Structure formats: C-alpha cells, structure tokens
CSV table of N, CA and C and ligand atoms in Angstrom, one decimal:
chain,number,residue,atom,x,y,z
P,17,MET,N,-35.3,-9.2,13.3
P,17,MET,CA,-34.0,-9.5,12.7
P,17,MET,C,-33.9,-11.0,12.4
P,18,GLU,N,-34.5,-11.8,13.2
P,18,GLU,CA,-34.4,-13.3,13.0
P,18,GLU,C,-34.9,-13.7,11.6
P,19,ASN,N,-36.1,-13.1,11.2
P,19,ASN,CA,-36.6,-13.5,9.8
P,19,ASN,C,-35.6,-13.2,8.7
P,20,LYS,N,-35.0,-12.0,8.8
P,20,LYS,CA,-34.1,-11.6,7.8
P,20,LYS,C,-32.9,-12.6,7.8
P,21,CYS,N,-32.4,-12.9,9.0
P,21,CYS,CA,-31.3,-13.9,9.1
P,21,CYS,C,-31.7,-15.2,8.5
P,22,GLU,N,-32.9,-15.7,8.8
P,22,GLU,CA,-33.3,-17.0,8.2
P,22,GLU,C,-33.3,-17.0,6.7
P,23,LYS,N,-33.8,-15.8,6.1
P,23,LYS,CA,-33.8,-15.7,4.7
P,23,LYS,C,-32.4,-15.8,4.1
P,24,ILE,N,-31.4,-15.1,4.8
P,24,ILE,CA,-30.0,-15.2,4.3
P,24,ILE,C,-29.5,-16.6,4.5
P,25,LEU,N,-29.9,-17.2,5.6
P,25,LEU,CA,-29.4,-18.6,5.8
P,25,LEU,C,-29.9,-19.5,4.7
P,26,ASN,N,-31.1,-19.3,4.2
P,26,ASN,CA,-31.7,-20.2,3.1
P,26,ASN,C,-30.9,-20.0,1.9
P,27,LYS,N,-30.6,-18.7,1.6
P,27,LYS,CA,-29.8,-18.4,0.4
P,27,LYS,C,-28.4,-19.0,0.5
P,28,TYR,N,-27.8,-18.9,1.7
P,28,TYR,CA,-26.5,-19.4,1.9
P,28,TYR,C,-26.5,-20.9,1.7
P,29,GLN,N,-27.5,-21.6,2.2
P,29,GLN,CA,-27.5,-23.1,2.0
P,29,GLN,C,-27.7,-23.5,0.6
P,30,LYS,N,-28.5,-22.7,-0.1
P,30,LYS,CA,-28.8,-23.0,-1.6
P,30,LYS,C,-27.5,-22.8,-2.4
P,31,GLU,N,-26.8,-21.7,-2.1
P,31,GLU,CA,-25.6,-21.3,-2.9
P,31,GLU,C,-24.3,-22.0,-2.3
P,32,GLU,N,-24.4,-22.7,-1.3
P,32,GLU,CA,-23.3,-23.3,-0.6
P,32,GLU,C,-22.2,-22.2,-0.5
P,33,GLY,N,-22.6,-21.1,0.1
P,33,GLY,CA,-21.8,-19.9,0.2
P,33,GLY,C,-20.8,-20.0,1.3
P,34,ASN,N,-20.0,-19.0,1.5
P,34,ASN,CA,-19.0,-18.9,2.5
P,34,ASN,C,-19.2,-17.7,3.4
P,35,VAL,N,-18.3,-17.5,4.3
P,35,VAL,CA,-18.5,-16.3,5.2
P,35,VAL,C,-18.6,-15.0,4.5
P,36,ILE,N,-17.9,-14.9,3.4
P,36,ILE,CA,-18.0,-13.6,2.6
P,36,ILE,C,-19.4,-13.4,2.0
P,37,SER,N,-19.9,-14.5,1.5
P,37,SER,CA,-21.3,-14.4,0.9
P,37,SER,C,-22.3,-14.1,1.9
P,38,ILE,N,-22.2,-14.7,3.1
P,38,ILE,CA,-23.1,-14.4,4.2
P,38,ILE,C,-23.0,-12.9,4.6
P,39,LEU,N,-21.8,-12.4,4.7
P,39,LEU,CA,-21.6,-11.0,5.1
P,39,LEU,C,-22.2,-10.1,4.0
P,40,GLN,N,-22.0,-10.5,2.7
P,40,GLN,CA,-22.6,-9.7,1.6
P,40,GLN,C,-24.1,-9.6,1.7
P,41,HIS,N,-24.7,-10.8,2.0
P,41,HIS,CA,-26.2,-10.8,2.1
P,41,HIS,C,-26.6,-10.0,3.3
P,42,MET,N,-25.9,-10.1,4.4
P,42,MET,CA,-26.2,-9.4,5.6
P,42,MET,C,-26.2,-7.9,5.3
P,43,GLN,N,-25.2,-7.4,4.6
P,43,GLN,CA,-25.0,-6.0,4.3
P,43,GLN,C,-26.2,-5.5,3.4
P,44,GLU,N,-26.5,-6.4,2.5
P,44,GLU,CA,-27.6,-6.1,1.6
P,44,GLU,C,-28.9,-5.9,2.4
P,45,GLU,N,-29.1,-6.8,3.3
P,45,GLU,CA,-30.4,-6.9,4.0
P,45,GLU,C,-30.5,-5.7,5.1
P,46,PHE,N,-29.4,-5.5,5.8
P,46,PHE,CA,-29.4,-4.5,6.9
P,46,PHE,C,-28.8,-3.2,6.6
P,47,GLY,N,-28.0,-3.2,5.5
P,47,GLY,CA,-27.2,-1.9,5.2
P,47,GLY,C,-25.9,-1.9,5.9
P,48,TYR,N,-25.6,-2.8,6.8
P,48,TYR,CA,-24.4,-2.9,7.5
P,48,TYR,C,-24.3,-4.3,8.1
P,49,ILE,N,-23.3,-4.6,8.9
P,49,ILE,CA,-23.1,-5.9,9.5
P,49,ILE,C,-23.5,-5.8,11.0
P,50,PRO,N,-24.7,-6.1,11.4
P,50,PRO,CA,-25.0,-5.9,12.8
P,50,PRO,C,-24.3,-7.1,13.7
P,51,ASP,N,-23.8,-6.7,14.8
P,51,ASP,CA,-23.2,-7.7,15.7
P,51,ASP,C,-24.1,-8.8,16.0
P,52,ASP,N,-25.4,-8.5,16.3
P,52,ASP,CA,-26.4,-9.6,16.7
P,52,ASP,C,-26.5,-10.6,15.6
P,53,ALA,N,-26.5,-10.1,14.3
P,53,ALA,CA,-26.7,-11.0,13.2
P,53,ALA,C,-25.4,-11.9,13.1
P,54,VAL,N,-24.3,-11.4,13.3
P,54,VAL,CA,-23.0,-12.2,13.3
P,54,VAL,C,-23.1,-13.3,14.3
P,55,TYR,N,-23.5,-12.9,15.5
P,55,TYR,CA,-23.6,-13.9,16.6
P,55,TYR,C,-24.7,-15.0,16.3
P,56,TRP,N,-25.8,-14.6,15.6
P,56,TRP,CA,-26.8,-15.5,15.2
P,56,TRP,C,-26.3,-16.5,14.3
P,57,PHE,N,-25.5,-16.0,13.2
P,57,PHE,CA,-25.0,-17.0,12.2
P,57,PHE,C,-23.9,-17.8,12.8
P,58,ALA,N,-23.1,-17.2,13.7
P,58,ALA,CA,-22.0,-18.0,14.3
P,58,ALA,C,-22.6,-19.2,15.0
P,59,LYS,N,-23.6,-19.0,15.7
P,59,LYS,CA,-24.3,-20.1,16.5
P,59,LYS,C,-24.9,-21.1,15.6
P,60,LYS,N,-25.7,-20.6,14.6
P,60,LYS,CA,-26.4,-21.5,13.7
P,60,LYS,C,-25.5,-22.4,12.9
P,61,LEU,N,-24.4,-21.8,12.4
P,61,LEU,CA,-23.5,-22.5,11.5
P,61,LEU,C,-22.2,-23.1,12.3
P,62,ASN,N,-22.2,-22.8,13.6
P,62,ASN,CA,-21.0,-23.3,14.3
P,62,ASN,C,-19.7,-22.9,13.8
P,63,ILE,N,-19.7,-21.6,13.4
P,63,ILE,CA,-18.5,-20.9,12.9
P,63,ILE,C,-18.1,-19.8,14.0
P,64,PRO,N,-16.9,-19.7,14.4
P,64,PRO,CA,-16.6,-18.7,15.4
P,64,PRO,C,-16.9,-17.3,14.9
P,65,SER,N,-17.5,-16.5,15.8
P,65,SER,CA,-17.9,-15.1,15.3
P,65,SER,C,-16.6,-14.3,14.9
P,66,SER,N,-15.5,-14.7,15.4
P,66,SER,CA,-14.2,-14.0,15.1
P,66,SER,C,-13.9,-14.2,13.6
P,67,ASN,N,-14.4,-15.3,13.0
P,67,ASN,CA,-14.2,-15.5,11.5
P,67,ASN,C,-14.9,-14.4,10.8
P,68,PHE,N,-16.2,-14.2,11.2
P,68,PHE,CA,-17.0,-13.2,10.5
P,68,PHE,C,-16.4,-11.8,10.7
P,69,PHE,N,-16.0,-11.5,12.0
P,69,PHE,CA,-15.5,-10.1,12.2
P,69,PHE,C,-14.1,-9.9,11.5
P,70,GLY,N,-13.3,-11.0,11.5
P,70,GLY,CA,-12.0,-10.9,10.8
P,70,GLY,C,-12.2,-10.6,9.4
P,71,VAL,N,-13.1,-11.2,8.7
P,71,VAL,CA,-13.3,-10.9,7.3
P,71,VAL,C,-13.9,-9.5,7.1
P,72,ALA,N,-14.9,-9.2,7.9
P,72,ALA,CA,-15.6,-7.9,7.8
P,72,ALA,C,-14.7,-6.8,8.0
P,73,THR,N,-13.7,-6.9,8.9
P,73,THR,CA,-12.8,-5.8,9.1
P,73,THR,C,-11.7,-5.8,8.1
P,74,PHE,N,-11.4,-6.9,7.4
P,74,PHE,CA,-10.4,-6.9,6.4
P,74,PHE,C,-10.8,-6.2,5.1
P,75,TYR,N,-12.0,-6.4,4.7
P,75,TYR,CA,-12.5,-5.9,3.4
P,75,TYR,C,-13.2,-4.6,3.7
P,76,SER,N,-12.8,-3.5,2.9
P,76,SER,CA,-13.4,-2.2,3.2
P,76,SER,C,-14.9,-2.1,2.7
P,77,GLN,N,-15.3,-3.1,1.9
P,77,GLN,CA,-16.7,-3.1,1.4
P,77,GLN,C,-17.7,-3.4,2.5
P,78,PHE,N,-17.2,-3.9,3.7
P,78,PHE,CA,-18.1,-4.2,4.8
P,78,PHE,C,-18.1,-3.1,5.8
P,79,HIS,N,-19.3,-2.8,6.3
P,79,HIS,CA,-19.4,-1.8,7.3
P,79,HIS,C,-20.0,-2.3,8.6
P,80,LEU,N,-19.4,-2.1,9.7
P,80,LEU,CA,-19.8,-2.7,11.0
P,80,LEU,C,-20.7,-1.7,11.8
P,81,LYS,N,-20.9,-0.5,11.2
P,81,LYS,CA,-21.8,0.4,11.9
P,81,LYS,C,-22.9,0.8,10.9
P,82,PRO,N,-24.1,1.2,11.4
P,82,PRO,CA,-25.1,1.7,10.5
P,82,PRO,C,-24.6,2.9,9.7
P,83,ARG,N,-25.0,3.0,8.5
P,83,ARG,CA,-24.6,4.2,7.7
P,83,ARG,C,-25.8,5.0,7.3
P,84,GLY,N,-25.5,6.3,6.9
P,84,GLY,CA,-26.6,7.2,6.6
P,84,GLY,C,-27.2,6.9,5.2
P,85,ARG,N,-28.3,7.6,4.9
P,85,ARG,CA,-29.0,7.4,3.6
P,85,ARG,C,-28.1,7.8,2.5
P,86,HIS,N,-27.4,8.9,2.7
P,86,HIS,CA,-26.4,9.4,1.6
P,86,HIS,C,-25.0,9.2,2.1
P,87,ILE,N,-24.2,8.6,1.2
P,87,ILE,CA,-22.8,8.4,1.6
P,87,ILE,C,-22.0,9.4,0.8
P,88,ILE,N,-21.2,10.2,1.6
P,88,ILE,CA,-20.3,11.2,0.9
P,88,ILE,C,-18.9,10.6,1.0
P,89,THR,N,-18.3,10.4,-0.1
P,89,THR,CA,-16.9,9.8,-0.1
P,89,THR,C,-16.0,10.9,-0.5
P,90,ALA,N,-15.1,11.3,0.4
P,90,ALA,CA,-14.1,12.3,0.1
P,90,ALA,C,-12.8,11.7,-0.2
P,91,CYS,N,-12.2,12.1,-1.3
P,91,CYS,CA,-10.9,11.5,-1.7
P,91,CYS,C,-9.8,12.3,-1.0
P,92,CYS,N,-8.9,11.5,-0.4
P,92,CYS,CA,-7.8,12.2,0.3
P,92,CYS,C,-6.5,11.7,-0.3
P,93,GLY,N,-6.5,11.2,-1.6
P,93,GLY,CA,-5.3,10.8,-2.3
P,93,GLY,C,-4.4,12.0,-2.6
P,94,THR,N,-3.2,11.7,-3.1
P,94,THR,CA,-2.2,12.7,-3.3
P,94,THR,C,-2.7,13.9,-4.2
P,95,ALA,N,-3.3,13.5,-5.3
P,95,ALA,CA,-3.7,14.5,-6.3
P,95,ALA,C,-4.8,15.4,-5.7
P,96,CYS,N,-5.7,14.8,-5.0
P,96,CYS,CA,-6.8,15.6,-4.3
P,96,CYS,C,-6.2,16.4,-3.2
P,97,HIS,N,-5.3,15.8,-2.4
P,97,HIS,CA,-4.7,16.6,-1.3
P,97,HIS,C,-4.0,17.8,-1.8
P,98,VAL,N,-3.2,17.7,-2.9
P,98,VAL,CA,-2.5,18.8,-3.5
P,98,VAL,C,-3.4,19.9,-4.0
P,99,LYS,N,-4.6,19.5,-4.5
P,99,LYS,CA,-5.5,20.4,-5.1
P,99,LYS,C,-6.5,20.9,-4.1
P,100,GLY,N,-6.4,20.6,-2.8
P,100,GLY,CA,-7.2,21.3,-1.8
P,100,GLY,C,-8.3,20.4,-1.2
P,101,ALA,N,-8.0,19.1,-1.0
P,101,ALA,CA,-9.0,18.2,-0.4
P,101,ALA,C,-9.3,18.6,1.1
P,102,ASP,N,-8.2,19.0,1.8
P,102,ASP,CA,-8.4,19.3,3.2
P,102,ASP,C,-9.5,20.3,3.6
P,103,PRO,N,-9.4,21.5,3.0
P,103,PRO,CA,-10.5,22.4,3.3
P,103,PRO,C,-11.9,21.9,2.9
P,104,VAL,N,-11.9,21.1,1.8
P,104,VAL,CA,-13.2,20.5,1.4
P,104,VAL,C,-13.7,19.6,2.5
P,105,VAL,N,-12.9,18.7,3.0
P,105,VAL,CA,-13.3,17.7,4.0
P,105,VAL,C,-13.7,18.5,5.3
P,106,HIS,N,-12.9,19.5,5.6
P,106,HIS,CA,-13.2,20.3,6.8
P,106,HIS,C,-14.6,20.9,6.7
P,107,ARG,N,-14.9,21.4,5.5
P,107,ARG,CA,-16.2,22.1,5.3
P,107,ARG,C,-17.3,21.0,5.5
P,108,ILE,N,-17.1,19.8,4.9
P,108,ILE,CA,-18.1,18.8,5.0
P,108,ILE,C,-18.4,18.5,6.5
P,109,LYS,N,-17.3,18.3,7.2
P,109,LYS,CA,-17.5,17.9,8.7
P,109,LYS,C,-18.2,19.1,9.4
P,110,SER,N,-17.8,20.3,9.0
P,110,SER,CA,-18.4,21.4,9.7
P,110,SER,C,-19.9,21.6,9.4
P,111,ASP,N,-20.2,21.4,8.1
P,111,ASP,CA,-21.6,21.5,7.7
P,111,ASP,C,-22.5,20.4,8.3
P,112,LEU,N,-21.9,19.3,8.4
P,112,LEU,CA,-22.7,18.1,9.0
P,112,LEU,C,-22.6,18.1,10.5
P,113,ALA,N,-21.8,19.0,11.1
P,113,ALA,CA,-21.6,19.1,12.5
P,113,ALA,C,-21.1,17.7,13.1
P,114,LEU,N,-20.2,17.1,12.4
P,114,LEU,CA,-19.7,15.8,12.8
P,114,LEU,C,-18.6,16.0,13.9
P,115,ALA,N,-18.7,15.4,15.0
P,115,ALA,CA,-17.7,15.5,16.0
P,115,ALA,C,-16.5,14.6,15.6
P,116,GLU,N,-15.4,14.9,16.3
P,116,GLU,CA,-14.1,14.1,16.0
P,116,GLU,C,-14.4,12.6,16.1
P,117,GLY,N,-14.1,11.9,15.0
P,117,GLY,CA,-14.2,10.5,15.0
P,117,GLY,C,-15.6,10.0,14.6
P,118,GLU,N,-16.6,10.9,14.4
P,118,GLU,CA,-17.9,10.5,14.0
P,118,GLU,C,-18.0,10.5,12.5
P,119,GLU,N,-18.7,9.6,11.9
P,119,GLU,CA,-18.8,9.5,10.4
P,119,GLU,C,-20.3,9.8,10.0
P,120,THR,N,-21.2,9.5,10.9
P,120,THR,CA,-22.6,9.6,10.5
P,120,THR,C,-23.4,10.6,11.3
P,121,THR,N,-24.2,11.4,10.7
P,121,THR,CA,-25.0,12.4,11.4
P,121,THR,C,-26.0,11.7,12.3
P,122,PRO,N,-26.4,12.3,13.4
P,122,PRO,CA,-27.4,11.7,14.3
P,122,PRO,C,-28.7,11.3,13.7
P,123,ASP,N,-29.1,12.1,12.6
P,123,ASP,CA,-30.4,11.8,12.0
P,123,ASP,C,-30.2,10.7,10.9
P,124,MET,N,-29.0,10.1,10.8
P,124,MET,CA,-28.7,9.1,9.8
P,124,MET,C,-28.9,9.5,8.3
P,125,HIS,N,-28.8,10.8,8.1
P,125,HIS,CA,-29.0,11.3,6.7
P,125,HIS,C,-27.7,11.2,5.9
P,126,PHE,N,-26.6,11.5,6.5
P,126,PHE,CA,-25.3,11.4,5.8
P,126,PHE,C,-24.3,10.6,6.6
P,127,THR,N,-23.4,9.9,5.8
P,127,THR,CA,-22.2,9.3,6.3
P,127,THR,C,-21.0,9.8,5.5
P,128,LEU,N,-20.0,10.3,6.2
P,128,LEU,CA,-18.8,10.8,5.5
P,128,LEU,C,-17.7,9.7,5.6
P,129,GLU,N,-17.2,9.3,4.4
P,129,GLU,CA,-16.1,8.3,4.4
P,129,GLU,C,-15.0,8.9,3.5
P,130,SER,N,-13.8,8.4,3.7
P,130,SER,CA,-12.7,8.9,2.9
P,130,SER,C,-12.0,7.7,2.2
P,131,VAL,N,-11.5,8.0,1.1
P,131,VAL,CA,-10.7,6.9,0.3
P,131,VAL,C,-9.4,7.5,-0.1
P,132,ALA,N,-8.5,6.5,-0.5
P,132,ALA,CA,-7.2,6.9,-0.9
P,132,ALA,C,-7.1,7.5,-2.4
P,133,CYS,N,-8.0,7.0,-3.2
P,133,CYS,CA,-8.2,7.5,-4.6
P,133,CYS,C,-9.4,7.0,-5.2
P,134,ILE,N,-10.2,8.0,-5.7
P,134,ILE,CA,-11.5,7.6,-6.4
P,134,ILE,C,-11.2,7.1,-7.8
P,135,GLY,N,-10.1,7.5,-8.3
P,135,GLY,CA,-9.7,7.1,-9.7
P,135,GLY,C,-10.1,8.2,-10.7
P,136,ALA,N,-10.3,9.4,-10.3
P,136,ALA,CA,-10.6,10.5,-11.2
P,136,ALA,C,-9.6,11.7,-10.9
P,137,CYS,N,-8.3,11.3,-10.8
P,137,CYS,CA,-7.3,12.3,-10.3
P,137,CYS,C,-7.3,13.6,-11.1
P,138,SER,N,-7.6,13.5,-12.4
P,138,SER,CA,-7.6,14.7,-13.3
P,138,SER,C,-8.6,15.7,-12.9
P,139,LEU,N,-9.6,15.2,-12.1
P,139,LEU,CA,-10.7,16.1,-11.7
P,139,LEU,C,-10.5,16.6,-10.2
P,140,ALA,N,-9.3,16.4,-9.7
P,140,ALA,CA,-9.1,16.7,-8.2
P,140,ALA,C,-9.4,18.2,-7.9
P,141,PRO,N,-9.9,18.4,-6.7
P,141,PRO,CA,-10.3,17.5,-5.7
P,141,PRO,C,-11.7,16.9,-6.0
P,142,VAL,N,-11.8,15.7,-5.6
P,142,VAL,CA,-13.0,14.9,-6.0
P,142,VAL,C,-13.8,14.5,-4.8
P,143,VAL,N,-15.1,14.5,-4.8
P,143,VAL,CA,-16.0,13.9,-3.8
P,143,VAL,C,-17.1,13.1,-4.5
P,144,LYS,N,-17.6,12.1,-3.8
P,144,LYS,CA,-18.7,11.3,-4.4
P,144,LYS,C,-19.9,11.5,-3.5
P,145,PHE,N,-21.0,11.7,-4.0
P,145,PHE,CA,-22.3,11.6,-3.2
P,145,PHE,C,-23.0,10.4,-3.7
P,146,ASN,N,-23.1,9.4,-2.9
P,146,ASN,CA,-23.6,8.1,-3.3
P,146,ASN,C,-22.7,7.6,-4.4
P,147,LYS,N,-23.3,7.4,-5.7
P,147,LYS,CA,-22.4,6.9,-6.8
P,147,LYS,C,-22.0,8.0,-7.7
P,148,LYS,N,-22.4,9.2,-7.5
P,148,LYS,CA,-22.1,10.3,-8.4
P,148,LYS,C,-20.8,11.1,-8.0
P,149,ILE,N,-20.0,11.2,-9.0
P,149,ILE,CA,-18.7,11.9,-8.8
P,149,ILE,C,-18.8,13.3,-9.1
P,150,TYR,N,-18.3,14.2,-8.2
P,150,TYR,CA,-18.2,15.6,-8.5
P,150,TYR,C,-16.7,16.0,-8.4
P,151,GLY,N,-16.3,16.7,-9.5
P,151,GLY,CA,-14.9,17.0,-9.6
P,151,GLY,C,-14.6,18.5,-9.4
P,152,THR,N,-13.4,18.9,-9.2
P,152,THR,CA,-12.9,20.2,-9.0
P,152,THR,C,-13.8,21.0,-8.0
P,153,VAL,N,-14.1,20.3,-6.9
P,153,VAL,CA,-15.0,20.9,-5.9
P,153,VAL,C,-14.2,21.8,-5.0
P,154,SER,N,-15.0,22.8,-4.4
P,154,SER,CA,-14.4,23.7,-3.5
P,154,SER,C,-15.3,23.6,-2.2
P,155,PRO,N,-14.9,24.2,-1.1
P,155,PRO,CA,-15.7,24.1,0.1
P,155,PRO,C,-17.1,24.7,-0.2
P,156,ASP,N,-17.3,25.8,-0.9
P,156,ASP,CA,-18.6,26.3,-1.2
P,156,ASP,C,-19.5,25.3,-2.1
P,157,LYS,N,-18.8,24.7,-3.0
P,157,LYS,CA,-19.5,23.7,-3.9
P,157,LYS,C,-20.0,22.5,-3.0
P,158,VAL,N,-19.2,22.0,-2.1
P,158,VAL,CA,-19.7,20.9,-1.3
P,158,VAL,C,-20.8,21.3,-0.3
P,159,THR,N,-20.8,22.6,0.1
P,159,THR,CA,-21.9,23.1,0.9
P,159,THR,C,-23.2,23.0,0.1
P,160,ASP,N,-23.1,23.5,-1.2
P,160,ASP,CA,-24.3,23.4,-2.1
P,160,ASP,C,-24.7,22.0,-2.3
P,161,LEU,N,-23.8,21.1,-2.5
P,161,LEU,CA,-24.2,19.7,-2.7
P,161,LEU,C,-24.8,19.1,-1.4
P,162,ILE,N,-24.3,19.4,-0.3
P,162,ILE,CA,-24.9,18.9,1.0
P,162,ILE,C,-26.3,19.4,1.1
P,163,ASP,N,-26.6,20.7,0.7
P,163,ASP,CA,-27.9,21.2,0.7
P,163,ASP,C,-28.8,20.5,-0.3
P,164,LYS,N,-28.2,20.3,-1.5
P,164,LYS,CA,-29.0,19.6,-2.6
P,164,LYS,C,-29.4,18.2,-2.1
P,165,TYR,N,-28.6,17.5,-1.3
P,165,TYR,CA,-28.9,16.1,-0.9
P,165,TYR,C,-29.7,16.2,0.4
P,166,GLY,N,-30.3,17.3,0.8
P,166,GLY,CA,-31.2,17.3,1.8
P,166,GLY,C,-30.8,17.6,3.2
P,167,HIS,N,-29.7,18.4,3.3
P,167,HIS,CA,-29.2,18.7,4.7
P,167,HIS,C,-30.2,19.6,5.4
P,168,LYS,N,-30.5,19.2,6.6
P,168,LYS,CA,-31.4,20.1,7.4
P,168,LYS,C,-30.5,20.8,8.4
P,169,LYS,N,-30.5,22.1,8.3
P,169,LYS,CA,-29.6,22.9,9.2
P,169,LYS,C,-29.9,22.5,10.7
P,170,GLY,N,-28.8,22.5,11.4
P,170,GLY,CA,-28.8,22.2,12.9
P,170,GLY,C,-28.9,20.7,13.2
P,171,LYS,N,-28.9,19.8,12.1
P,171,LYS,CA,-28.9,18.4,12.4
P,171,LYS,C,-27.5,17.8,12.3
Y,211,FES,S1,-6.3,11.2,-5.7
Y,211,FES,FE1,-8.3,11.8,-5.6
Y,211,FES,S2,-9.2,10.9,-7.4
Y,211,FES,FE2,-7.2,10.1,-7.3
C-alpha cells in the first residue's frame, strides 16, 4: 500500500492538489478509499484524517468500502418507483443473496447501489450495469442481466 500512496503523494505535490484530488487519486488506485491510506496521508501531510473522511462522506463519488467488479445501479427515483423499481431491486438482492444492509457479494463480483435518478426517466424502470443503461427492465430481465455479467449461483 505504501508504494501506491507514495505515487499519489508525488502526483499531489506536482499538481499542488487538495484533499479532493488526493481522494480521487486514492480511489483510482485502490478502487475505494481505504482507512489506512487516509491515515497515511493525514500523517504525511499533517492534515487531520477527519478532513479526508468529511469530504469522502460528503461526495457520493467516493466509496469508503471495497466495491465489486461490476456495479449495478438501481434507480429508485419517482418515475422508476411508479413503473416497478421495487420488485426489480428485490429480485437483484435476492439473486445476489445480499443480506439486509449489504451492498457487495462476498466474492466481490457485484455491488448494488441505488440512486435517486439516472436521468433516463422515459425508460423507467432503469438499472445500470457498470456504465451501460438498461431501460424498461423487469425482475426476469435483471436476472438475465445478472447471469450475463457472470453471476455464479450460490455466491
Ligand atoms: S427516476 Fe429513474 S431514471 Fe429518473
């Protein structure tokens, strides 16, 4: 971890960056914001770790936990809700066997996140697999998509 942090520190010093740019580099490097990396930078730069955590929790672009290889984003906005987002989300959770409050499968293959609006309301209900948007989805359609993205039964 230390090597990766040193690399980020060099970029930061070159760019005269701020806490946000360090966090962005950390996320690029690790895929999320590891606590240990935050403490490392806080010590190196003499910035309170609470500054990093404050910014990281404020902006939804930052993730404090490791995420799966495939990110499923379920839209729970009004248009999607009205057109049946709830059974779709229920099916995703059930197919991935996610326990209450869990977002990522134990094999780190999928992470399920929700958003207030993906911006494609005319296609409601909408889900995204990584960057690809799928519209007018049904529970069966998301089961097919989860299989397509490599779901292993029982994981
Ligand atoms: S409410 Fe779902 S895309 Fe807008």
